[in-house]
Short mmCIF file of C-alpha atoms and ligand atoms in Angstrom, two decimals:
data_model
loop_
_atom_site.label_atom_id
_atom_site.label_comp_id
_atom_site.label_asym_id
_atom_site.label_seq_id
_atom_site.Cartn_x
_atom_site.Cartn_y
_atom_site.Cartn_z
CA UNK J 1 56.93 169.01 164.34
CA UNK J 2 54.42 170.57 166.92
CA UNK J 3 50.96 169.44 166.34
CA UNK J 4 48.30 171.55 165.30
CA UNK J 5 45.67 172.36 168.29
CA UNK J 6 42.05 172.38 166.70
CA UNK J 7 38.96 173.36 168.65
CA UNK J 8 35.73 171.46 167.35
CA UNK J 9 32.52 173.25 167.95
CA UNK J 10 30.00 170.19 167.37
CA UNK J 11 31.99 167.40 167.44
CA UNK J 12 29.19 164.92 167.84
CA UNK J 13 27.83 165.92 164.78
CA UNK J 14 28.34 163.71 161.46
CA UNK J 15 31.32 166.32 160.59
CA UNK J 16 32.43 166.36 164.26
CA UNK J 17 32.71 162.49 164.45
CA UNK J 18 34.13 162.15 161.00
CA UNK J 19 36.65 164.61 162.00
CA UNK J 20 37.98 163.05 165.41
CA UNK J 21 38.27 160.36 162.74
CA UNK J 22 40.89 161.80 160.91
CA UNK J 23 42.58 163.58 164.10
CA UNK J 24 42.85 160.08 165.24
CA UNK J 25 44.34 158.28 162.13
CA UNK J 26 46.92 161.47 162.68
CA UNK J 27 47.86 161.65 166.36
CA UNK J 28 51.41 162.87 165.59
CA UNK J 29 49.47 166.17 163.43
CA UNK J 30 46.68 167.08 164.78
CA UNK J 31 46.00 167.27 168.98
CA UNK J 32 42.14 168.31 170.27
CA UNK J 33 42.01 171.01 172.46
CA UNK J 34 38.20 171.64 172.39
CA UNK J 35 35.08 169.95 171.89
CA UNK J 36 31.61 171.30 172.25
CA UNK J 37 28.26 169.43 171.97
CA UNK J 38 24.51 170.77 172.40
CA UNK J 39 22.81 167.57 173.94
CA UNK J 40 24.44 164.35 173.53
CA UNK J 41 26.31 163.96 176.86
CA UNK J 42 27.04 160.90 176.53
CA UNK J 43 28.74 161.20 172.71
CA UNK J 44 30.76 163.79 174.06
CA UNK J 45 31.78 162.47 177.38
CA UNK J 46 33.56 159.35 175.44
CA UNK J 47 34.90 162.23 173.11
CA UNK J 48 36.62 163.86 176.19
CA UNK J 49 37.87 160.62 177.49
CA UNK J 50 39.60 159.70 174.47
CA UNK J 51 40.81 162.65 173.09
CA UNK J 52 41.67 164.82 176.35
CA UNK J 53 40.54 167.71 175.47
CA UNK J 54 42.03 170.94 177.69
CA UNK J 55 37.63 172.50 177.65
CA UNK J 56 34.87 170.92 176.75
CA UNK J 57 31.53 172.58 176.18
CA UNK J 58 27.60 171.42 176.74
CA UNK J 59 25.58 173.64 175.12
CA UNK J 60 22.22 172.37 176.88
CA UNK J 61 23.20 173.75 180.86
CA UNK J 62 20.71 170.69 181.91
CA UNK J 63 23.40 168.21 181.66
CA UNK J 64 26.18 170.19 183.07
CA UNK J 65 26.49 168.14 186.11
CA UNK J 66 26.43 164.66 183.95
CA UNK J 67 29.17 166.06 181.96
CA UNK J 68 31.23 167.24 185.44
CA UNK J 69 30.81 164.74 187.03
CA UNK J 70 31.51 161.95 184.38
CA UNK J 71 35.24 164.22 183.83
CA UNK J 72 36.22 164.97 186.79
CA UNK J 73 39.03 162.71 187.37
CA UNK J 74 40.50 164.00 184.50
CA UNK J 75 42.38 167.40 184.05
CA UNK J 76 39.42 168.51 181.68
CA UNK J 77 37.40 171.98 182.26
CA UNK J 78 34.08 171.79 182.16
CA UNK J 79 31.70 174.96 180.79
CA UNK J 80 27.96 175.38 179.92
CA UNK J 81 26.11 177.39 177.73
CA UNK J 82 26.04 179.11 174.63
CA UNK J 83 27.97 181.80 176.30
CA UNK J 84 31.06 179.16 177.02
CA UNK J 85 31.31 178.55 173.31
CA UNK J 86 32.27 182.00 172.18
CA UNK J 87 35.42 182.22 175.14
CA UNK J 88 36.41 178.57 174.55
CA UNK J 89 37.40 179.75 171.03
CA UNK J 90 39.76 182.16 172.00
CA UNK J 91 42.27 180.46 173.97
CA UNK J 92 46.06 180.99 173.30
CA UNK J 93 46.05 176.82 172.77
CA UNK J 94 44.08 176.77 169.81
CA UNK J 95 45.78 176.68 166.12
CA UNK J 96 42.28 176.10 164.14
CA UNK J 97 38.73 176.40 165.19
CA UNK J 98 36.70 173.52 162.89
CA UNK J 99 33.11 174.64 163.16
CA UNK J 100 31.15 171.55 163.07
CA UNK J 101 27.61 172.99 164.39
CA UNK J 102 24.84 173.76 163.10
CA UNK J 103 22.69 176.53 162.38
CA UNK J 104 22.58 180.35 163.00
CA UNK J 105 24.41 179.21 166.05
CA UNK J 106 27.72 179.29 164.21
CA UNK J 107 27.84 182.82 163.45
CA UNK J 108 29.23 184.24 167.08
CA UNK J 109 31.12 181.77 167.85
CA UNK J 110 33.25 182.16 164.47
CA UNK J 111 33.27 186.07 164.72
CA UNK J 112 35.27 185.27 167.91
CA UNK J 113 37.62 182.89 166.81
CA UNK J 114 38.81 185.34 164.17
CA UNK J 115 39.17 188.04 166.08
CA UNK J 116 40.87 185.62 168.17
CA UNK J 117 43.23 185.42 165.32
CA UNK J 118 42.29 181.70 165.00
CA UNK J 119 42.44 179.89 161.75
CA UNK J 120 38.76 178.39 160.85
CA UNK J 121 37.90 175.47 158.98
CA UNK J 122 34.15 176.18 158.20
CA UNK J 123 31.78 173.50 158.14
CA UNK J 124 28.87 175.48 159.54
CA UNK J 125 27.88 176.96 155.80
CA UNK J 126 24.99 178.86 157.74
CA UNK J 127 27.72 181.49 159.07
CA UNK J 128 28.47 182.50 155.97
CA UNK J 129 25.14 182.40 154.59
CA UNK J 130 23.60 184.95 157.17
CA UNK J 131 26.78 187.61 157.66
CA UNK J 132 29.38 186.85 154.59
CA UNK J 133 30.28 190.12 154.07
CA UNK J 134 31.33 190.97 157.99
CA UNK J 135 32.83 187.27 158.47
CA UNK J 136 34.92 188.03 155.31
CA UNK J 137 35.67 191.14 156.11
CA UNK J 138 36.76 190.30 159.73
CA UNK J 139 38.84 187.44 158.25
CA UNK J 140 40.62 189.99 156.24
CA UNK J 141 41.41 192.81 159.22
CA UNK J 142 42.61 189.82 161.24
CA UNK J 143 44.63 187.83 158.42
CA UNK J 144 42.66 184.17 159.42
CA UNK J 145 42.47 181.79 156.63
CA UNK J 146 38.91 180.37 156.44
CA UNK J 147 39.14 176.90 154.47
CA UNK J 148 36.13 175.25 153.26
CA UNK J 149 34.88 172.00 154.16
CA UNK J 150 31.59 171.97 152.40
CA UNK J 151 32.96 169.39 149.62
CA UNK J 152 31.83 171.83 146.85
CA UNK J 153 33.60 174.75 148.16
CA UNK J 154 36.72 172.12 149.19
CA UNK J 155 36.53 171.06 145.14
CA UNK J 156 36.92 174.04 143.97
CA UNK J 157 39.46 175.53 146.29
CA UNK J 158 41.55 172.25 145.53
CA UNK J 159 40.86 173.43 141.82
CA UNK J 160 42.26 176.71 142.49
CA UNK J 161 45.36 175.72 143.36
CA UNK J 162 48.28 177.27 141.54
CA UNK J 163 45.92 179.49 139.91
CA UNK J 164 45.91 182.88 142.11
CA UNK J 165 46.91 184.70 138.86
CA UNK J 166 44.11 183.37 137.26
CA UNK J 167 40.22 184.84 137.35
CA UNK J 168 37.84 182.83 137.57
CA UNK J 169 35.36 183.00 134.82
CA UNK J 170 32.50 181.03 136.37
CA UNK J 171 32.15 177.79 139.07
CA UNK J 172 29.79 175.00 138.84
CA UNK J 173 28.27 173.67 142.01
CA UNK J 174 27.10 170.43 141.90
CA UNK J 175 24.16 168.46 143.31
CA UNK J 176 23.11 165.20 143.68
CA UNK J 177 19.26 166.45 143.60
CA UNK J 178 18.76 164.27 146.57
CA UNK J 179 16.36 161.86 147.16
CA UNK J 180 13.14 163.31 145.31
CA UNK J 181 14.88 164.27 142.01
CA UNK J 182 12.78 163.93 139.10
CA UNK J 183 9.31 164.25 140.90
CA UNK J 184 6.69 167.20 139.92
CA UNK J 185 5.21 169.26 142.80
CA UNK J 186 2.23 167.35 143.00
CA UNK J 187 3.78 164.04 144.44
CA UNK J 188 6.10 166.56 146.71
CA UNK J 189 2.73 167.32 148.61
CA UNK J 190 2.78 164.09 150.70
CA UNK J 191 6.33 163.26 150.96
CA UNK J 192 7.44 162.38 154.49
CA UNK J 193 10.03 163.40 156.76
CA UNK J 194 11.28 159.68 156.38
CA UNK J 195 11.75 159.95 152.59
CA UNK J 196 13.58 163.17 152.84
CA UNK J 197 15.67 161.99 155.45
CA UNK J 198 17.30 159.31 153.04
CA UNK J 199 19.83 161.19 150.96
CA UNK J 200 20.92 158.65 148.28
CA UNK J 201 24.78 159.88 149.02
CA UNK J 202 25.47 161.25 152.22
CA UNK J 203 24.97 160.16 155.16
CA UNK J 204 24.60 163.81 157.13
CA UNK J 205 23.01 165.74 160.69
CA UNK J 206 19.10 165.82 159.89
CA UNK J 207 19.18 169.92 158.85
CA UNK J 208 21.11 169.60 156.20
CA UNK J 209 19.60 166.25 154.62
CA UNK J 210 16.22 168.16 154.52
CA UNK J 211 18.14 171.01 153.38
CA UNK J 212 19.46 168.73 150.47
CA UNK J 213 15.89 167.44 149.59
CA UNK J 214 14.66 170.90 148.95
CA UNK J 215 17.98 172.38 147.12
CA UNK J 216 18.17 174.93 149.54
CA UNK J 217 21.61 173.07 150.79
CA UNK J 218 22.58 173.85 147.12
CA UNK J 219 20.98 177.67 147.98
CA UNK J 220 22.81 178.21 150.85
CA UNK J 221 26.20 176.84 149.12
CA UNK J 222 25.51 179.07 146.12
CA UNK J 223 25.43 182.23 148.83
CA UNK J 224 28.57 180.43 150.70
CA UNK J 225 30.74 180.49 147.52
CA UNK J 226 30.11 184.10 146.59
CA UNK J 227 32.04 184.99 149.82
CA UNK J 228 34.54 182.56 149.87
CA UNK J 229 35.43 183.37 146.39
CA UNK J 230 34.77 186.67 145.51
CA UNK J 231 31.90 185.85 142.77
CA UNK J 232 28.85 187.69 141.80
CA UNK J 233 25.75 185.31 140.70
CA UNK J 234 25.90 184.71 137.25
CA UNK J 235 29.19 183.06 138.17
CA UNK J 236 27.96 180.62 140.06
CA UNK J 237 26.20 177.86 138.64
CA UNK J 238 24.22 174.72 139.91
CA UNK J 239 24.47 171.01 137.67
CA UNK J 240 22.82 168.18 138.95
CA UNK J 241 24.81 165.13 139.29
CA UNK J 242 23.67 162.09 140.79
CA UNK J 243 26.52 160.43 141.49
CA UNK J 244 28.28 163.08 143.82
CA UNK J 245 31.92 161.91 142.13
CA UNK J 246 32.56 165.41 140.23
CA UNK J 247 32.39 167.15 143.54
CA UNK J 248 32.50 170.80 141.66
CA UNK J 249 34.48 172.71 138.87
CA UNK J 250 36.01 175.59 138.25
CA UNK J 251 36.11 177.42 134.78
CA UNK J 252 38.97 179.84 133.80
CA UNK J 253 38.87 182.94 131.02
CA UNK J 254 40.61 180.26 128.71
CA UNK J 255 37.58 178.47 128.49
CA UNK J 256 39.40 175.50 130.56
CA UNK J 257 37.30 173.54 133.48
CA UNK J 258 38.72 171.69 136.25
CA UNK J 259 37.00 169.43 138.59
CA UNK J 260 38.18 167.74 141.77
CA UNK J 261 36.13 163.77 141.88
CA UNK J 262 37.02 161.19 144.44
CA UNK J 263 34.37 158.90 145.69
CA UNK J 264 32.31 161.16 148.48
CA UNK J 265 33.50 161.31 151.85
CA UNK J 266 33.43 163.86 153.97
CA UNK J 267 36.71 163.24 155.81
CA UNK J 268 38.76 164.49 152.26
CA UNK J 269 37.93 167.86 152.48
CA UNK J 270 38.05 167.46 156.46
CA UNK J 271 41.73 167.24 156.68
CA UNK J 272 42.55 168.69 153.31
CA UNK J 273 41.26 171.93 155.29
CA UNK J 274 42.96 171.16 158.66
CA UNK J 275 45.98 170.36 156.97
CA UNK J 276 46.24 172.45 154.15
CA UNK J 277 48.54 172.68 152.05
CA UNK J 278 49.40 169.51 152.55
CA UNK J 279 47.53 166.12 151.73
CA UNK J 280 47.54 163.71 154.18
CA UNK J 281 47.87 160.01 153.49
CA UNK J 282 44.58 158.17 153.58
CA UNK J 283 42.98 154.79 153.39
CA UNK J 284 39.78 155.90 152.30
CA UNK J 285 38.02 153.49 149.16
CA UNK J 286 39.37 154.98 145.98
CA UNK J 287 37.07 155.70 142.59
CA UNK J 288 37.32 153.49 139.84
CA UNK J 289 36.07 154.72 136.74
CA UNK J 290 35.13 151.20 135.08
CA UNK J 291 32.94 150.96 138.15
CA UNK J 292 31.13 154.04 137.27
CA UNK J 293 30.74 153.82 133.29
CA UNK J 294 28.51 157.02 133.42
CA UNK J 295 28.39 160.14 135.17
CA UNK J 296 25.79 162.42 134.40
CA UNK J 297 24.53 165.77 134.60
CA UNK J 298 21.29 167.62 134.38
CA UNK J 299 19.40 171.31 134.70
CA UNK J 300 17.84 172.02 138.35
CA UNK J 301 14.44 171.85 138.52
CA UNK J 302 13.86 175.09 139.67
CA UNK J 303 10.06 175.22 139.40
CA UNK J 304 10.15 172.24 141.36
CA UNK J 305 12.84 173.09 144.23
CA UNK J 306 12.27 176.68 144.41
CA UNK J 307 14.43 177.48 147.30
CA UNK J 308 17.15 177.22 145.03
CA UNK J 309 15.70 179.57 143.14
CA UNK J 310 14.94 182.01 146.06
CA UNK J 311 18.28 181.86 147.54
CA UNK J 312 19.62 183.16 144.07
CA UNK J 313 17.20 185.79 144.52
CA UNK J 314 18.39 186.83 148.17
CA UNK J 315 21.68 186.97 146.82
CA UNK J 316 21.14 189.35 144.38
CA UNK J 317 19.23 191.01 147.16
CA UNK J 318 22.07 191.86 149.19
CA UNK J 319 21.65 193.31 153.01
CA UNK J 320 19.93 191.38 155.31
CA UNK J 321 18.23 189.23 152.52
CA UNK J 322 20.36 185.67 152.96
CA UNK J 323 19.97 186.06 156.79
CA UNK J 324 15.48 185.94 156.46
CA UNK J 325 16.02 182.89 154.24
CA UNK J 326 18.40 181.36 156.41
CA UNK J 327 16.17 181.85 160.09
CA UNK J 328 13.09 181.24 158.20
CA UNK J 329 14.65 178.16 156.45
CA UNK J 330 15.59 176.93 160.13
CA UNK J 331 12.30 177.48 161.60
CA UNK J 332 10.97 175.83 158.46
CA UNK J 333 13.07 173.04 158.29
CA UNK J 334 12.50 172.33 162.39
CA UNK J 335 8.78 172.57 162.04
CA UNK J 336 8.79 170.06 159.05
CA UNK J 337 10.64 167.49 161.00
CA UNK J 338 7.97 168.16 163.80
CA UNK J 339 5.28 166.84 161.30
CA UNK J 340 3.46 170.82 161.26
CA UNK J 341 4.57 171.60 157.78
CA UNK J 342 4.14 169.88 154.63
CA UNK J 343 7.21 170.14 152.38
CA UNK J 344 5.92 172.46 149.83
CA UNK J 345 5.13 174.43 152.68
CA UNK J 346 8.91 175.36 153.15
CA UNK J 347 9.18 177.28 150.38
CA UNK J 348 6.17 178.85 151.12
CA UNK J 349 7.21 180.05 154.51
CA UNK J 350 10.95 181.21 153.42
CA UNK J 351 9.40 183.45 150.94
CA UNK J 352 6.16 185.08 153.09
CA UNK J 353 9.21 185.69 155.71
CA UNK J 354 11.33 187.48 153.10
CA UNK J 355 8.36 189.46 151.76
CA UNK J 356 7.58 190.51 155.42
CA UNK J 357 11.04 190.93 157.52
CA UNK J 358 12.49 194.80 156.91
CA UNK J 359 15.33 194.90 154.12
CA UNK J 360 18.75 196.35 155.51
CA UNK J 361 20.88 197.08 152.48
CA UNK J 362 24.05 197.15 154.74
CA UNK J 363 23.71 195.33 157.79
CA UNK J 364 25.73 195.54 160.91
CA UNK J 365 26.51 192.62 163.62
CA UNK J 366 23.01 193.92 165.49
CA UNK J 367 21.11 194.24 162.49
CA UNK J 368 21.35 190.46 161.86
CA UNK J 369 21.18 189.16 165.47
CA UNK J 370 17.17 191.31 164.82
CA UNK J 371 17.02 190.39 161.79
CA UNK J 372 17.41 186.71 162.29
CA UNK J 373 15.21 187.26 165.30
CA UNK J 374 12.54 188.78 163.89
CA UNK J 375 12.47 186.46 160.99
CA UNK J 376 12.75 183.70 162.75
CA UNK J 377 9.55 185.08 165.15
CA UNK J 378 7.20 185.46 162.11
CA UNK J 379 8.16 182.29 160.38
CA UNK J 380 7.56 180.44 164.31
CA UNK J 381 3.66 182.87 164.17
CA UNK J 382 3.16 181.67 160.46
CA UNK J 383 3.38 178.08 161.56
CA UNK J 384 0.99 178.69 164.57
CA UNK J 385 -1.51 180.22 162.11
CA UNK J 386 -1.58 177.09 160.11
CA UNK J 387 -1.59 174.34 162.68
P1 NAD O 401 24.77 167.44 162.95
O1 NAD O 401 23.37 167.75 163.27
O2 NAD O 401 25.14 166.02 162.67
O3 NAD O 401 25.71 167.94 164.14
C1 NAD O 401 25.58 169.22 164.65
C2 NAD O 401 26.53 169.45 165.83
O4 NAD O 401 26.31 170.77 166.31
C3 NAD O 401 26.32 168.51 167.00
O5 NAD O 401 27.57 168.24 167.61
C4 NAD O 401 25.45 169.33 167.96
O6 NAD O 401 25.67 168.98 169.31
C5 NAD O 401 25.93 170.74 167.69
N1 NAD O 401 24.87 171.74 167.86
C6 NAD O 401 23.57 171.63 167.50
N2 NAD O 401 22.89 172.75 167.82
C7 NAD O 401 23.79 173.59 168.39
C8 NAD O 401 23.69 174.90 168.95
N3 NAD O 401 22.55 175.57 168.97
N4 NAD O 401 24.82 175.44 169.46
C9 NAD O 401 25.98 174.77 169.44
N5 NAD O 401 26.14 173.54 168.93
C10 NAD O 401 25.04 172.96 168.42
O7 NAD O 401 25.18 168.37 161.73
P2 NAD O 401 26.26 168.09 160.59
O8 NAD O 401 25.64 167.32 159.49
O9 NAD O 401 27.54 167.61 161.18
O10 NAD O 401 26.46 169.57 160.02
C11 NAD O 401 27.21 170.56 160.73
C12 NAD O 401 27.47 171.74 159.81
O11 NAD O 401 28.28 171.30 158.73
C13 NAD O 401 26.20 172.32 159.18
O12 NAD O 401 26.33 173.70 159.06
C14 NAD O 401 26.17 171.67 157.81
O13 NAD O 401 25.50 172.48 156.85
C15 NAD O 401 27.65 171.57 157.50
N6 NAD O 401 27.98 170.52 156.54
C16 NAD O 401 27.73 169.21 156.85
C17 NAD O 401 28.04 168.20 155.95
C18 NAD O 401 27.84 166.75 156.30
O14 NAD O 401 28.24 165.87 155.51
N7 NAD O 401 27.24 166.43 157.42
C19 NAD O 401 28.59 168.54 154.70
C20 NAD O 401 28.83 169.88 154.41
C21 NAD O 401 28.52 170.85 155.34
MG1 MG O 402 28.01 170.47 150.26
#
């Protein structure tokens, strides 16, 4: 059997590494024929040495030379740049593009591996968040398969299976509620960037663990399932489960639920989407339900968390809505980790940013590269304002 050629744009990352994981428990399956890293040289220089990549990418142009230099007794091409990401994609070589980066940055990159005709395994949630519609609607013209790695998304596609005769009446997302579930506003006010970077369950890239903490993760997946699956809102629904085993559930017109549970690991719905159909043989640590005598389940706090709350609201929105929450979520999220902003002050931000950027009810490719400029501009002049 030929192997299957997968490009990974971020494959330092926690879903980049845990990825090369997999490819390398499968060498006779899978072969890497890109990598791509913003800044850590070094990560991806052992990458490239082990793996043998055909291209490897640096985002950050500073460390181009490091990164030439380091490969060049190897038959390895070297590029730079944001601008090397988006051709790197496209090569005849590549089977699947698994888009391991994150951020806004996602979104061109992706557009041109599916015009490319390239199958993607989406990580990068963001994509999907900020242009759904187009991405889905490019996936369709070009007949590329996007499979979800998000775990929730992975859940319930693995839920799905056998049913595409069958509507779907409603999902249900879960959450673990991260690590300040159960705490009123008032003790949010002084939480540090420490505490919200400890997720009790994952261990994930830093944008996404604050992204957990303030349920906007469970936002942006909320957005992210409407276009995978075809739902409107009040289909989707958001449970709180602190054990992350019931990784999501699907409900059919019969009334009947199905969930997908394993123990969480990100490198399960890794290869189930590199590999699908198929399930590949693992080693991972397998649940035991003695060892877990209850699972439970709660309502959101959505007083609490509000950017649940107001990602709900930008989907219902429409247009350019999920792209303002997404830049000003970015910005947010970056300042918060810089020590500017407090945490309630994320929520704050997101929503003066929606209230402020201009509303496109049906946005082209340009109109979100301004809008997610724009927003991204006011959120950055907010933050000035307040320092
Ligand atoms: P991470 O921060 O650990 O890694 C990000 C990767 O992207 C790195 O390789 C980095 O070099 C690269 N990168 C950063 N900025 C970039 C830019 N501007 N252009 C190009 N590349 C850039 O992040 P992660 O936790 O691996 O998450 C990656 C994506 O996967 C995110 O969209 C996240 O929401 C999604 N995701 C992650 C997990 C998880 O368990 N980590 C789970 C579900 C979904
Ligand atoms: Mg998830």
């Amino acid at each position: 059997m030929n192997q299957k050629r997968i490009a990974i744009l971020g494959s330092t990352g926690s879903i980049g590494t845990q990825a090369l994981e997999v490819i390398e428990a499968n060498p006779e399956i899978f072969s890497v024929e890109v990598l791509t890293a913003q800044d850590n040289a070094a990560l991806l220089i052992e990458q490239a040495q082990k793996f043998r990549p055909k291209e490897v990418v640096i985002g950050n142009e500073t460390l181009f030379d490091h990164v030439t230099s380091a490969l060049e007794n190897l038959p390895i091409k070297v590029y730079k740049g944001a601008s090397a990401l988006i051709s790197v994609v496209e090569s005849d070589s590549i089977d699947m593009v698994l888009t391991a980066m994150v951020g806004y940055a996602g979104l061109l990159p992706t557009i041109h591996a599916i015009k490319a005709g390239k199958d993607i395994a989406l990580a990068n949630k963001e994509t999907l968040v900020v242009a759904g519609e187009l991405i889905m609607g490019l996936a369709k013209e070009h007949q590329v398969n996007i499979y979800p790695v998000d775990s929730e998304h992975s859940a319930i596609f693995q839920c799905l299976t056998g049913e595409a005769e069958n509507p779907i009446e409603k999902i249900i997302l879960t959450a673990s509620g991260g690590p300040f579930r159960g705490k009123d506003r008032a003790s949010l006010a002084s939480v540090t960037k420490e505490q919200a970077l400890k997720h009790p369950n994952w261990s994930m890239g830093a944008k996404i663990t604050i992204d957990s903490a303030t349920l906007m993760n469970k936002g942006l997946e909320v957005i992210e399932a409407k276009w995978l699956f075809g739902l409107n809102s009040n289909q989707i629904d958001v449970i709180v489960h602190p054990q992350s085993i019931v990784h999501s559930l699907v409900q059919f017109e019969d009334g009947s639920i199905k969930a997908q549970m394993g123990l969480p690991d990100m490198k399960l719905p890794i290869q189930y989407a590199l590999h699908y159909p198929q399930r590949l043989k693992s080693s991972f640590p397998r649940f035991n339900f003695i060892d877990y005598p209850s699972l439970t389940f709660e309502k959101p706090d959505l007083e609490t968390f509000r950017n649940l709350a107001i990602a709900y609201h930008a989907l219902e929105k429409g247009g350019n809505a999920a792209c303002v929450i997404n830049a000003a979520n970015e910005v947010a999220v970056d300042a918060f980790l810089k020590d500017k902003i407090g945490f309630l002050e994320i929520s704050d931000l997101i929503l003066d940013t929606l209230s402020k950027i201009n509303y496109v009810q049906n946005p082209t490719y340009s109109d979100y590269v301004q809008t997610n400029e724009e927003a991204r501009r006011f959120a950055s002049e907010l933050i000035q304002v307040k320092a």
